[in-house]
Coordinates of C-alpha atoms in Angstrom, one line a residue:
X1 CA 58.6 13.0 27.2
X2 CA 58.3 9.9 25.4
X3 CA 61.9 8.3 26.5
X4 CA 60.6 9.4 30.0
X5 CA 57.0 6.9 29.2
X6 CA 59.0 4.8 27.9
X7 CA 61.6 3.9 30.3
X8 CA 58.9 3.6 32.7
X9 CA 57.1 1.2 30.8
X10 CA 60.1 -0.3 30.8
X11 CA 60.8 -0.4 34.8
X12 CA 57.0 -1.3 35.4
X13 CA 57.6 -4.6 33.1
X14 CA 61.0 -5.4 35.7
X15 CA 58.9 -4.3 39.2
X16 CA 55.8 -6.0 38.8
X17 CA 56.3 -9.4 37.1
X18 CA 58.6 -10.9 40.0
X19 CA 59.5 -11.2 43.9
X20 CA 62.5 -9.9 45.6
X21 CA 64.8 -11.8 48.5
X22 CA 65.9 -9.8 51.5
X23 CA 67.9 -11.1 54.0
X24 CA 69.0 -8.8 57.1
X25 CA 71.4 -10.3 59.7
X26 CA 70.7 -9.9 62.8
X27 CA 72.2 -6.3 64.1
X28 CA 71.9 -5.0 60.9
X29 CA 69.6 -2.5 59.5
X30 CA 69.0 -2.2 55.3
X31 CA 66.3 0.0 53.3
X32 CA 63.8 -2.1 51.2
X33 CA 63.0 0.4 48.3
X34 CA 61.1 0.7 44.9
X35 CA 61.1 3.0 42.4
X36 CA 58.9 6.1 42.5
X37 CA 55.3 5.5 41.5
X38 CA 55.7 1.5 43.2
X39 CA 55.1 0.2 46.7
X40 CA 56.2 -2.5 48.5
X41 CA 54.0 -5.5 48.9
X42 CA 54.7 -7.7 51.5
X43 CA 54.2 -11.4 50.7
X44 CA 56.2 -13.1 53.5
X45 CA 58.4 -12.1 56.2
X46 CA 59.8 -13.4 59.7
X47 CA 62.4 -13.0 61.9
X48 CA 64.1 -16.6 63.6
X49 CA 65.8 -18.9 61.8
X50 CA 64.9 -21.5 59.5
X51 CA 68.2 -23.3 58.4
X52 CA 72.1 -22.8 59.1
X53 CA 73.3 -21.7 56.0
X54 CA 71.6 -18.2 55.8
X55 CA 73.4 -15.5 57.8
X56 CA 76.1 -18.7 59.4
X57 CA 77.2 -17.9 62.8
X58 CA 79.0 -20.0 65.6
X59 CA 75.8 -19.3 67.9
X60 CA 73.0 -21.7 66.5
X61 CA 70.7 -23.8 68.6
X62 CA 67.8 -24.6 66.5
X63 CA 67.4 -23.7 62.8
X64 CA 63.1 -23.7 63.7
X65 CA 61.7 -20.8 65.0
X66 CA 60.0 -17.5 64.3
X67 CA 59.3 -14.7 66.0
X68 CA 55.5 -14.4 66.6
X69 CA 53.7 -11.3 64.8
X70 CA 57.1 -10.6 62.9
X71 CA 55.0 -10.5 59.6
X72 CA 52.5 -8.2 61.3
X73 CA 55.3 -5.7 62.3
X74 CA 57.2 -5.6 59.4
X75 CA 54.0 -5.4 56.9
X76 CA 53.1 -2.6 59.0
X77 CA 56.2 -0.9 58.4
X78 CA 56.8 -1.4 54.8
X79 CA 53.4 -2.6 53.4
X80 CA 52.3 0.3 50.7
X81 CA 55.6 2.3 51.0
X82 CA 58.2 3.6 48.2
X83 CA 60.8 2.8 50.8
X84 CA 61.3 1.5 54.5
X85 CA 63.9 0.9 57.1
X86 CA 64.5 -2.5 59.1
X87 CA 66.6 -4.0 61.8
X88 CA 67.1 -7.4 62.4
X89 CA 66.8 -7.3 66.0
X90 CA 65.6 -8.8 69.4
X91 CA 64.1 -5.2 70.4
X92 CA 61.9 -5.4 67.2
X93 CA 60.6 -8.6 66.9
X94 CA 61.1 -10.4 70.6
X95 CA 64.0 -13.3 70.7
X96 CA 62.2 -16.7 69.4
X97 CA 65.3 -18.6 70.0
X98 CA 67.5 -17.3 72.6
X99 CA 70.8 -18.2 71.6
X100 CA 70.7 -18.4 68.7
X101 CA 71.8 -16.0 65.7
X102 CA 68.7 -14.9 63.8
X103 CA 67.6 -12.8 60.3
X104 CA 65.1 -11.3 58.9
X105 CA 63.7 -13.1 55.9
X106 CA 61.4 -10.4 53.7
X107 CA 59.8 -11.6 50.3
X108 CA 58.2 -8.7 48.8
X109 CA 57.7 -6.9 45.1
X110 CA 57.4 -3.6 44.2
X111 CA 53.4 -2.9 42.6
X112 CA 51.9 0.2 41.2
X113 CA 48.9 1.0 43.6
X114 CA 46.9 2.7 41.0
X115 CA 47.3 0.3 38.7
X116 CA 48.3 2.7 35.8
X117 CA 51.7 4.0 33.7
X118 CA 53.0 7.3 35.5
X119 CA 53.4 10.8 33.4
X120 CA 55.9 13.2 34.1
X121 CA 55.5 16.8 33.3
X122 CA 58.4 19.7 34.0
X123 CA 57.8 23.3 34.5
X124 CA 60.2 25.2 34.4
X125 CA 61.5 27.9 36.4
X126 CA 59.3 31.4 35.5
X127 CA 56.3 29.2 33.4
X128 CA 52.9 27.9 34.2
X129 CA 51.6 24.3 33.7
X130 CA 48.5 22.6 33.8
X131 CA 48.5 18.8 35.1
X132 CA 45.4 17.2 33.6
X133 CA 43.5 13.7 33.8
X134 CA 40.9 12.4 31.5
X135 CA 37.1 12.4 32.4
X136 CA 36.0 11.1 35.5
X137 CA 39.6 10.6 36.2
X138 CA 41.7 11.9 39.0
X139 CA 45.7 13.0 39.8
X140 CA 47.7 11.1 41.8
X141 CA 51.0 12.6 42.8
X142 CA 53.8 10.0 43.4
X143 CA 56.9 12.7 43.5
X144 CA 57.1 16.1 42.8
X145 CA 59.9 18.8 43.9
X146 CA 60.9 22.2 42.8
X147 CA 64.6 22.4 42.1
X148 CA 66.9 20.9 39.9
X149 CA 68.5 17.5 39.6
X150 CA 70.3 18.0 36.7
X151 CA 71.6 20.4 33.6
X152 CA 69.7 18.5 30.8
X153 CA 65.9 19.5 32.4
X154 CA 65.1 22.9 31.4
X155 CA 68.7 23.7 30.5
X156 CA 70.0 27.6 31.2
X157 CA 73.1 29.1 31.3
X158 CA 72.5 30.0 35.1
X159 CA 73.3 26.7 36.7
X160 CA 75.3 26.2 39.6
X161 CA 74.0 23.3 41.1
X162 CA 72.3 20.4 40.3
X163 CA 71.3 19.0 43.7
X164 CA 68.6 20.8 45.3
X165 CA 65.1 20.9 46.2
X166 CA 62.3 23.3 48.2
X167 CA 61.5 21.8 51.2
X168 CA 58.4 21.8 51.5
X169 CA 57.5 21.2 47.9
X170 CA 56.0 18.1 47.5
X171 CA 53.6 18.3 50.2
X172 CA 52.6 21.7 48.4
X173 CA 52.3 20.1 45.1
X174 CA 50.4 17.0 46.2
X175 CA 48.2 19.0 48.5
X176 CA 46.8 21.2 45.3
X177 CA 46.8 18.8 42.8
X178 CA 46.2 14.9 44.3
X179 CA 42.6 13.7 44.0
X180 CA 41.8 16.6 41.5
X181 CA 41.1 16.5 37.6
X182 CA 43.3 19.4 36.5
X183 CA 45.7 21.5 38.4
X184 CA 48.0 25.0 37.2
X185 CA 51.0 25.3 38.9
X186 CA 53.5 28.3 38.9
X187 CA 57.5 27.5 38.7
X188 CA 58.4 30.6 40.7
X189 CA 60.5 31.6 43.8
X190 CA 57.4 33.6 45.1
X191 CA 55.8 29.9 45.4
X192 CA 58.1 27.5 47.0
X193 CA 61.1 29.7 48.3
X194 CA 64.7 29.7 46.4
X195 CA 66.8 26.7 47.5
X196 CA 69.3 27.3 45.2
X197 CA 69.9 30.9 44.6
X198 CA 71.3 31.6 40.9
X199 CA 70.1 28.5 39.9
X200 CA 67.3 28.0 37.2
X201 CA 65.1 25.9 38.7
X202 CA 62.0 23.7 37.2
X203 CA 59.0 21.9 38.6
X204 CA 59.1 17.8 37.9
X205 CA 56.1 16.0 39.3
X206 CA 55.5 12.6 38.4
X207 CA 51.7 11.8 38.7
X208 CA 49.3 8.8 37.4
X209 CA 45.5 9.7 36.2
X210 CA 43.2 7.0 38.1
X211 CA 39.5 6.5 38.7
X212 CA 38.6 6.9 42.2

């Protein structure tokens, strides 16, 4: 538990003390994503074209323009999320400069919304755990699943696979235990259904205790 705290100390220090670049070419489509307890802030974003070096192309009639309410869309699409999906394209965003080969320019980092260091606490498969915050404090689930995603986590000599996960199981877990003070939860089949039958499985939630 305390390599677990400490490596994400470690990846709060990278994720919110700088801005990331994206640049998407137009008719192409990338993920913008941060790690699991962090969210994408938006600080600037457009789609046009503002020089002829970035994304060069033999179809360029003016390196000036911008799609109007390009910021709008995309912070509305990725503002406050782990991960989002965009295309660069004149569907999306409207053509500013017809003509002329265009990209999407995002400038975003990745923030912890509650402000706070996440926990992680396992479960495993057959055992019951309490989740608890301090006084006045409340849980806030960032990822949870029932499963397993590796041999090391609650290790067992019935393993025979490493790559699966209840549906269904986070929205379980963050429905009984976000926004509350303490919460028990029960590692079983009887709970979340058997998605990998003869497989020892474990609970992993990964939570942060904030004041509402």
């Amino acid at each position: 538990m305390k390599i677990v705290l400490i490596a994400l100390l470690f990846v709060a220090c990278i994720y919110s003390s700088h801005a990331e670049n994206q640049i998407i070419c137009e008719g192409q489509t990338i993920s913008i994503e941060c790690p699991v307890g962090y969210a994408i802030n938006i600080q600037k974003a457009s789609y046009g074209r503002t020089d002829t070096s970035t994304c060069p192309h033999t179809s360029i009639q003016t390196s000036n323009c911008a799609a109007g309410g390009s910021h709008a869309i995309i912070n509305d699409v990725c503002h406050g999320q782990q991960s989002c999906s965009l295309s660069a394209n004149n569907s999306v965003f409207g053509d500013p400069c017809y003509g002329t080969y265009k990209y999407v320019n995002v400038k975003y980092e990745c923030t912890n919304p509650y402000k706070a260091v996440p926990h992680v606490n396992v479960i495993c498969e057959g055992s019951n755990g309490v989740i608890s915050c301090g006084s006045g404090e409340r849980i806030g689930v960032l990822d949870a699943f029932y499963g397993r995603s590796n041999k090391l986590t609650c290790p067992h000599s019935q393993i025979s696979n490493t790559n699966c996960a209840s549906s269904g199981s986070f929205n379980s877990i963050r429905n009984f235990c976000h926004g509350q003070q303490t919460c028990s939860l029960s590692a079983s089949n009887g709970v979340y259904g058997d998605p990998c039958y003869g497989t020892y499985k474990y609970i992993k939630v990964t939570y942060v205790c904030y004041y509402p």
